[in-house]
Amino acid sequence: MDIVDLARLQFALTAGAHFLFVALTLGLATLVAVVQTRATLSGDPVHLRMTRFWGQLYIINYAMGIVTGLVMEFQLGLSWSGLTEYAGDVFGSALAIETLVAFFVESTFLGLWIFGWNKLNRWAHLALIWVVTLTAYASAFWIMVANGFLQNPVGHVLEGGRLRLTDFGAMVANPAAQVAFWHVLFGAMIVGGFFMAGVSAYHLSRRTPEQDLFRKSLRIGIGVALPALLLTATFGGIGFESLQPAKAAAWVNDAERLAAAQAEMVARFGPGDYLPPVGAVQAGGITMLTLFAVMLFVAAPSFLLMLVRPVVRGFRVWHWLLTLMIPVPFVTMLAGWVFREMGRQPWAVYGLLTTSDAMSPVTEGQMVFSLTAFVTVFAVLIAVNYWLLARQARRGPGAVALGDRPVDAPVPAPSF
């Protein structure tokens, strides 16, 4: 494996690991906001406890996602200075907006939501979680705008060997970003839905307390996951229709189309190998589609089963199946990213900058050291996040600290 492959492996591992946290954060934020809306409108204490339980899991995952995001930005700056020097003035603007949204607005309002329990007006507190949710969507949108530019660079000119942004609207309206954003957003809903349904099924199978809470949670999880699967497939299908020629040829492994794509690139950029690795593209795409079918075959009958209350409470085989399904959406999304990013190779910015030219001038030893360091850090963070989430999920609503302190009542002082 040469130094470019090591750098690509490093980016793939760090970005993929970070994306695991992002997907669950996006999905859970929406579900927590929906549950809290029901609790605020109805005053139902079960929905209020649901908000606190799922909100606690959301906060754990959000915090770990922020940490991995910071580590990934260090990795981007250390290993890909050629990319930032060449195209940073363009896609960096989208990343800067995302940073402002994610780190300032979202984090600020999330802090107000966490510490505002039992202190703020319930309508104001509800508004906070919706602001957090919408800013999470905005954060994902600007990430996809930056990634869409790398996939399909628009709205720029080349001046002095660097790209300069000339049409901000074209970059935002880039079809490669718009379609991918909705595909990713609904994919995150699948992750959140299966997570909520799986954890609820675990408690229902073990007959733990709060059966009513987990019965309602399971129904919400499945009720979100099934339509999200259909919408994700719809936007994924639209994305398939606009694949780059080389990626489309690699996906079907058509020798004639691959040769035509290679000839076109050679005519434009001179001699070189401009074809993506066919095996990696096909493996990512086939894994994504196969696991999508598995999720659909589980979610569709689950949607019918959840309508029968005795089944929801007592069908243990179904409970264990839903619990085992928790990691499947995560693997599906990672496979989708492999398909999307490997199909762009050997380009960092499609048609403008190759991956080898985008690398920083580092030695092989430095790259091996940084790869080892980043893999170690991310492995620890994933293990810690899994342990924290699993422990909190197993303990159930009785161990939730979020919002458990009533407002301190003023103590009357004796007067004389």
PDB file of C-alpha atoms in Angstrom, residues 174-325:
ATOM      1  CA  ASN A 174     -25.717  21.713  -6.986  1.00  0.00           C
ATOM      2  CA  PRO A 175     -27.801  18.568  -7.793  1.00  0.00           C
ATOM      3  CA  ALA A 176     -24.963  16.400  -6.456  1.00  0.00           C
ATOM      4  CA  ALA A 177     -25.535  18.045  -3.057  1.00  0.00           C
ATOM      5  CA  GLN A 178     -29.318  18.425  -3.058  1.00  0.00           C
ATOM      6  CA  VAL A 179     -30.140  14.802  -3.878  1.00  0.00           C
ATOM      7  CA  ALA A 180     -27.461  13.444  -1.550  1.00  0.00           C
ATOM      8  CA  PHE A 181     -28.696  15.616   1.340  1.00  0.00           C
ATOM      9  CA  TRP A 182     -32.225  14.179   1.255  1.00  0.00           C
ATOM     10  CA  HIS A 183     -30.817  10.670   0.746  1.00  0.00           C
ATOM     11  CA  VAL A 184     -28.608  11.043   3.824  1.00  0.00           C
ATOM     12  CA  LEU A 185     -31.292  12.775   5.906  1.00  0.00           C
ATOM     13  CA  PHE A 186     -33.864  10.020   5.417  1.00  0.00           C
ATOM     14  CA  GLY A 187     -31.105   7.435   5.899  1.00  0.00           C
ATOM     15  CA  ALA A 188     -30.487   8.991   9.318  1.00  0.00           C
ATOM     16  CA  MET A 189     -34.213   8.623  10.084  1.00  0.00           C
ATOM     17  CA  ILE A 190     -33.840   4.897   9.361  1.00  0.00           C
ATOM     18  CA  VAL A 191     -30.914   4.724  11.794  1.00  0.00           C
ATOM     19  CA  GLY A 192     -32.873   6.549  14.507  1.00  0.00           C
ATOM     20  CA  GLY A 193     -36.043   4.538  13.879  1.00  0.00           C
ATOM     21  CA  PHE A 194     -34.361   1.134  14.065  1.00  0.00           C
ATOM     22  CA  PHE A 195     -32.349   2.257  17.104  1.00  0.00           C
ATOM     23  CA  MET A 196     -35.494   3.320  18.981  1.00  0.00           C
ATOM     24  CA  ALA A 197     -37.406   0.186  17.923  1.00  0.00           C
ATOM     25  CA  GLY A 198     -34.482  -2.132  18.780  1.00  0.00           C
ATOM     26  CA  VAL A 199     -33.850  -0.721  22.251  1.00  0.00           C
ATOM     27  CA  SER A 200     -37.594  -0.765  22.981  1.00  0.00           C
ATOM     28  CA  ALA A 201     -37.856  -4.370  21.782  1.00  0.00           C
ATOM     29  CA  TYR A 202     -35.000  -5.320  24.136  1.00  0.00           C
ATOM     30  CA  HIS A 203     -36.918  -3.981  27.140  1.00  0.00           C
ATOM     31  CA  LEU A 204     -40.215  -5.495  25.997  1.00  0.00           C
ATOM     32  CA  SER A 205     -38.607  -8.922  25.615  1.00  0.00           C
ATOM     33  CA  ARG A 206     -37.120  -8.745  29.106  1.00  0.00           C
ATOM     34  CA  ARG A 207     -40.400  -7.542  30.621  1.00  0.00           C
ATOM     35  CA  THR A 208     -38.671  -4.622  32.305  1.00  0.00           C
ATOM     36  CA  PRO A 209     -40.779  -1.838  33.865  1.00  0.00           C
ATOM     37  CA  GLU A 210     -42.216   0.967  31.700  1.00  0.00           C
ATOM     38  CA  GLN A 211     -43.788  -1.456  29.206  1.00  0.00           C
ATOM     39  CA  ASP A 212     -46.170   1.281  28.033  1.00  0.00           C
ATOM     40  CA  LEU A 213     -43.244   3.632  27.336  1.00  0.00           C
ATOM     41  CA  PHE A 214     -41.383   1.077  25.244  1.00  0.00           C
ATOM     42  CA  ARG A 215     -44.505  -0.098  23.424  1.00  0.00           C
ATOM     43  CA  LYS A 216     -45.139   3.470  22.244  1.00  0.00           C
ATOM     44  CA  SER A 217     -41.455   3.966  21.442  1.00  0.00           C
ATOM     45  CA  LEU A 218     -41.329   0.805  19.339  1.00  0.00           C
ATOM     46  CA  ARG A 219     -44.322   1.962  17.329  1.00  0.00           C
ATOM     47  CA  ILE A 220     -42.771   5.392  16.724  1.00  0.00           C
ATOM     48  CA  GLY A 221     -39.472   3.821  15.659  1.00  0.00           C
ATOM     49  CA  ILE A 222     -41.048   1.479  13.134  1.00  0.00           C
ATOM     50  CA  GLY A 223     -43.501   4.183  12.055  1.00  0.00           C
ATOM     51  CA  VAL A 224     -40.575   6.429  11.122  1.00  0.00           C
ATOM     52  CA  ALA A 225     -38.241   3.772   9.709  1.00  0.00           C
ATOM     53  CA  LEU A 226     -40.584   2.350   7.060  1.00  0.00           C
ATOM     54  CA  PRO A 227     -41.498   5.601   5.232  1.00  0.00           C
ATOM     55  CA  ALA A 228     -37.886   6.757   5.628  1.00  0.00           C
ATOM     56  CA  LEU A 229     -36.760   3.585   3.824  1.00  0.00           C
ATOM     57  CA  LEU A 230     -39.012   4.381   0.874  1.00  0.00           C
ATOM     58  CA  LEU A 231     -37.912   8.031   0.694  1.00  0.00           C
ATOM     59  CA  THR A 232     -34.241   7.071   0.994  1.00  0.00           C
ATOM     60  CA  ALA A 233     -34.655   4.649  -1.893  1.00  0.00           C
ATOM     61  CA  THR A 234     -36.401   7.341  -3.968  1.00  0.00           C
ATOM     62  CA  PHE A 235     -33.598   9.874  -3.600  1.00  0.00           C
ATOM     63  CA  GLY A 236     -30.991   7.123  -3.974  1.00  0.00           C
ATOM     64  CA  GLY A 237     -32.579   6.162  -7.281  1.00  0.00           C
ATOM     65  CA  ILE A 238     -32.441   9.778  -8.451  1.00  0.00           C
ATOM     66  CA  GLY A 239     -28.769   9.850  -7.474  1.00  0.00           C
ATOM     67  CA  PHE A 240     -28.076   6.714  -9.512  1.00  0.00           C
ATOM     68  CA  GLU A 241     -29.370   8.499 -12.620  1.00  0.00           C
ATOM     69  CA  SER A 242     -26.772  11.266 -12.261  1.00  0.00           C
ATOM     70  CA  LEU A 243     -23.633   9.186 -11.556  1.00  0.00           C
ATOM     71  CA  GLN A 244     -20.348  10.250 -13.104  1.00  0.00           C
ATOM     72  CA  PRO A 245     -19.690   8.204 -16.287  1.00  0.00           C
ATOM     73  CA  ALA A 246     -16.717   6.321 -14.816  1.00  0.00           C
ATOM     74  CA  LYS A 247     -18.609   5.474 -11.598  1.00  0.00           C
ATOM     75  CA  ALA A 248     -21.649   4.282 -13.558  1.00  0.00           C
ATOM     76  CA  ALA A 249     -19.413   2.093 -15.737  1.00  0.00           C
ATOM     77  CA  ALA A 250     -17.648   0.672 -12.661  1.00  0.00           C
ATOM     78  CA  TRP A 251     -20.995  -0.078 -10.992  1.00  0.00           C
ATOM     79  CA  VAL A 252     -22.214  -2.216 -13.904  1.00  0.00           C
ATOM     80  CA  ASN A 253     -18.629  -3.386 -14.656  1.00  0.00           C
ATOM     81  CA  ASP A 254     -19.165  -2.701 -18.347  1.00  0.00           C
ATOM     82  CA  ALA A 255     -15.816  -2.945 -20.171  1.00  0.00           C
ATOM     83  CA  GLU A 256     -17.002  -0.854 -23.120  1.00  0.00           C
ATOM     84  CA  ARG A 257     -18.265   2.000 -20.936  1.00  0.00           C
ATOM     85  CA  LEU A 258     -15.119   1.878 -18.788  1.00  0.00           C
ATOM     86  CA  ALA A 259     -12.944   2.134 -21.892  1.00  0.00           C
ATOM     87  CA  ALA A 260     -15.014   5.063 -23.191  1.00  0.00           C
ATOM     88  CA  ALA A 261     -14.729   6.902 -19.844  1.00  0.00           C
ATOM     89  CA  GLN A 262     -10.971   6.292 -19.730  1.00  0.00           C
ATOM     90  CA  ALA A 263     -10.536   7.516 -23.320  1.00  0.00           C
ATOM     91  CA  GLU A 264     -12.519  10.683 -22.607  1.00  0.00           C
ATOM     92  CA  MET A 265     -10.372  11.466 -19.541  1.00  0.00           C
ATOM     93  CA  VAL A 266      -7.124  10.792 -21.401  1.00  0.00           C
ATOM     94  CA  ALA A 267      -8.238  13.139 -24.173  1.00  0.00           C
ATOM     95  CA  ARG A 268      -8.974  15.889 -21.617  1.00  0.00           C
ATOM     96  CA  PHE A 269      -6.139  15.462 -19.115  1.00  0.00           C
ATOM     97  CA  GLY A 270      -3.420  13.431 -20.822  1.00  0.00           C
ATOM     98  CA  PRO A 271      -2.076   9.924 -20.094  1.00  0.00           C
ATOM     99  CA  GLY A 272      -3.065   8.291 -16.792  1.00  0.00           C
ATOM    100  CA  ASP A 273      -5.415   5.820 -15.100  1.00  0.00           C
ATOM    101  CA  TYR A 274      -8.710   7.619 -14.475  1.00  0.00           C
ATOM    102  CA  LEU A 275     -10.921   4.661 -13.594  1.00  0.00           C
ATOM    103  CA  PRO A 276     -12.218   4.000 -10.054  1.00  0.00           C
ATOM    104  CA  PRO A 277     -11.603   0.587  -8.445  1.00  0.00           C
ATOM    105  CA  VAL A 278     -14.433  -1.545  -9.816  1.00  0.00           C
ATOM    106  CA  GLY A 279     -14.384  -4.052  -6.956  1.00  0.00           C
ATOM    107  CA  ALA A 280     -14.712  -1.419  -4.210  1.00  0.00           C
ATOM    108  CA  VAL A 281     -17.505   0.438  -6.041  1.00  0.00           C
ATOM    109  CA  GLN A 282     -19.483  -2.757  -6.613  1.00  0.00           C
ATOM    110  CA  ALA A 283     -18.899  -4.052  -3.079  1.00  0.00           C
ATOM    111  CA  GLY A 284     -20.149  -0.785  -1.572  1.00  0.00           C
ATOM    112  CA  GLY A 285     -23.191  -0.587  -3.850  1.00  0.00           C
ATOM    113  CA  ILE A 286     -24.202  -4.248  -3.521  1.00  0.00           C
ATOM    114  CA  THR A 287     -23.821  -4.191   0.280  1.00  0.00           C
ATOM    115  CA  MET A 288     -25.929  -1.035   0.495  1.00  0.00           C
ATOM    116  CA  LEU A 289     -28.721  -2.434  -1.676  1.00  0.00           C
ATOM    117  CA  THR A 290     -28.715  -5.873  -0.017  1.00  0.00           C
ATOM    118  CA  LEU A 291     -28.985  -4.444   3.500  1.00  0.00           C
ATOM    119  CA  PHE A 292     -31.675  -2.027   2.293  1.00  0.00           C
ATOM    120  CA  ALA A 293     -33.704  -5.057   1.174  1.00  0.00           C
ATOM    121  CA  VAL A 294     -33.141  -6.733   4.568  1.00  0.00           C
ATOM    122  CA  MET A 295     -34.388  -3.630   6.405  1.00  0.00           C
ATOM    123  CA  LEU A 296     -37.433  -3.383   4.134  1.00  0.00           C
ATOM    124  CA  PHE A 297     -38.321  -7.062   4.690  1.00  0.00           C
ATOM    125  CA  VAL A 298     -38.165  -6.474   8.458  1.00  0.00           C
ATOM    126  CA  ALA A 299     -39.822  -3.044   8.608  1.00  0.00           C
ATOM    127  CA  ALA A 300     -42.811  -3.811   6.353  1.00  0.00           C
ATOM    128  CA  PRO A 301     -44.245  -6.727   8.407  1.00  0.00           C
ATOM    129  CA  SER A 302     -43.194  -4.943  11.610  1.00  0.00           C
ATOM    130  CA  PHE A 303     -45.435  -2.051  10.599  1.00  0.00           C
ATOM    131  CA  LEU A 304     -48.412  -4.457  10.612  1.00  0.00           C
ATOM    132  CA  LEU A 305     -47.364  -6.295  13.793  1.00  0.00           C
ATOM    133  CA  MET A 306     -47.069  -3.076  15.786  1.00  0.00           C
ATOM    134  CA  LEU A 307     -50.773  -2.400  15.241  1.00  0.00           C
ATOM    135  CA  VAL A 308     -51.661  -5.389  17.472  1.00  0.00           C
ATOM    136  CA  ARG A 309     -51.012  -4.512  21.106  1.00  0.00           C
ATOM    137  CA  PRO A 310     -50.660  -8.090  22.496  1.00  0.00           C
ATOM    138  CA  VAL A 311     -48.104  -8.845  19.768  1.00  0.00           C
ATOM    139  CA  VAL A 312     -46.097  -5.747  20.624  1.00  0.00           C
ATOM    140  CA  ARG A 313     -45.991  -6.799  24.264  1.00  0.00           C
ATOM    141  CA  GLY A 314     -45.405 -10.545  23.862  1.00  0.00           C
ATOM    142  CA  PHE A 315     -43.819 -11.578  20.524  1.00  0.00           C
ATOM    143  CA  ARG A 316     -40.271 -12.242  21.758  1.00  0.00           C
ATOM    144  CA  VAL A 317     -38.852 -13.607  18.488  1.00  0.00           C
ATOM    145  CA  TRP A 318     -39.821 -10.354  16.801  1.00  0.00           C
ATOM    146  CA  HIS A 319     -38.315  -8.412  19.724  1.00  0.00           C
ATOM    147  CA  TRP A 320     -34.966 -10.124  19.351  1.00  0.00           C
ATOM    148  CA  LEU A 321     -35.012  -9.616  15.579  1.00  0.00           C
ATOM    149  CA  LEU A 322     -35.552  -5.874  16.034  1.00  0.00           C
ATOM    150  CA  THR A 323     -32.757  -5.722  18.611  1.00  0.00           C
ATOM    151  CA  LEU A 324     -30.367  -7.499  16.246  1.00  0.00           C
ATOM    152  CA  MET A 325     -31.316  -5.015  13.498  1.00  0.00           C
TER     153      MET A 325
END
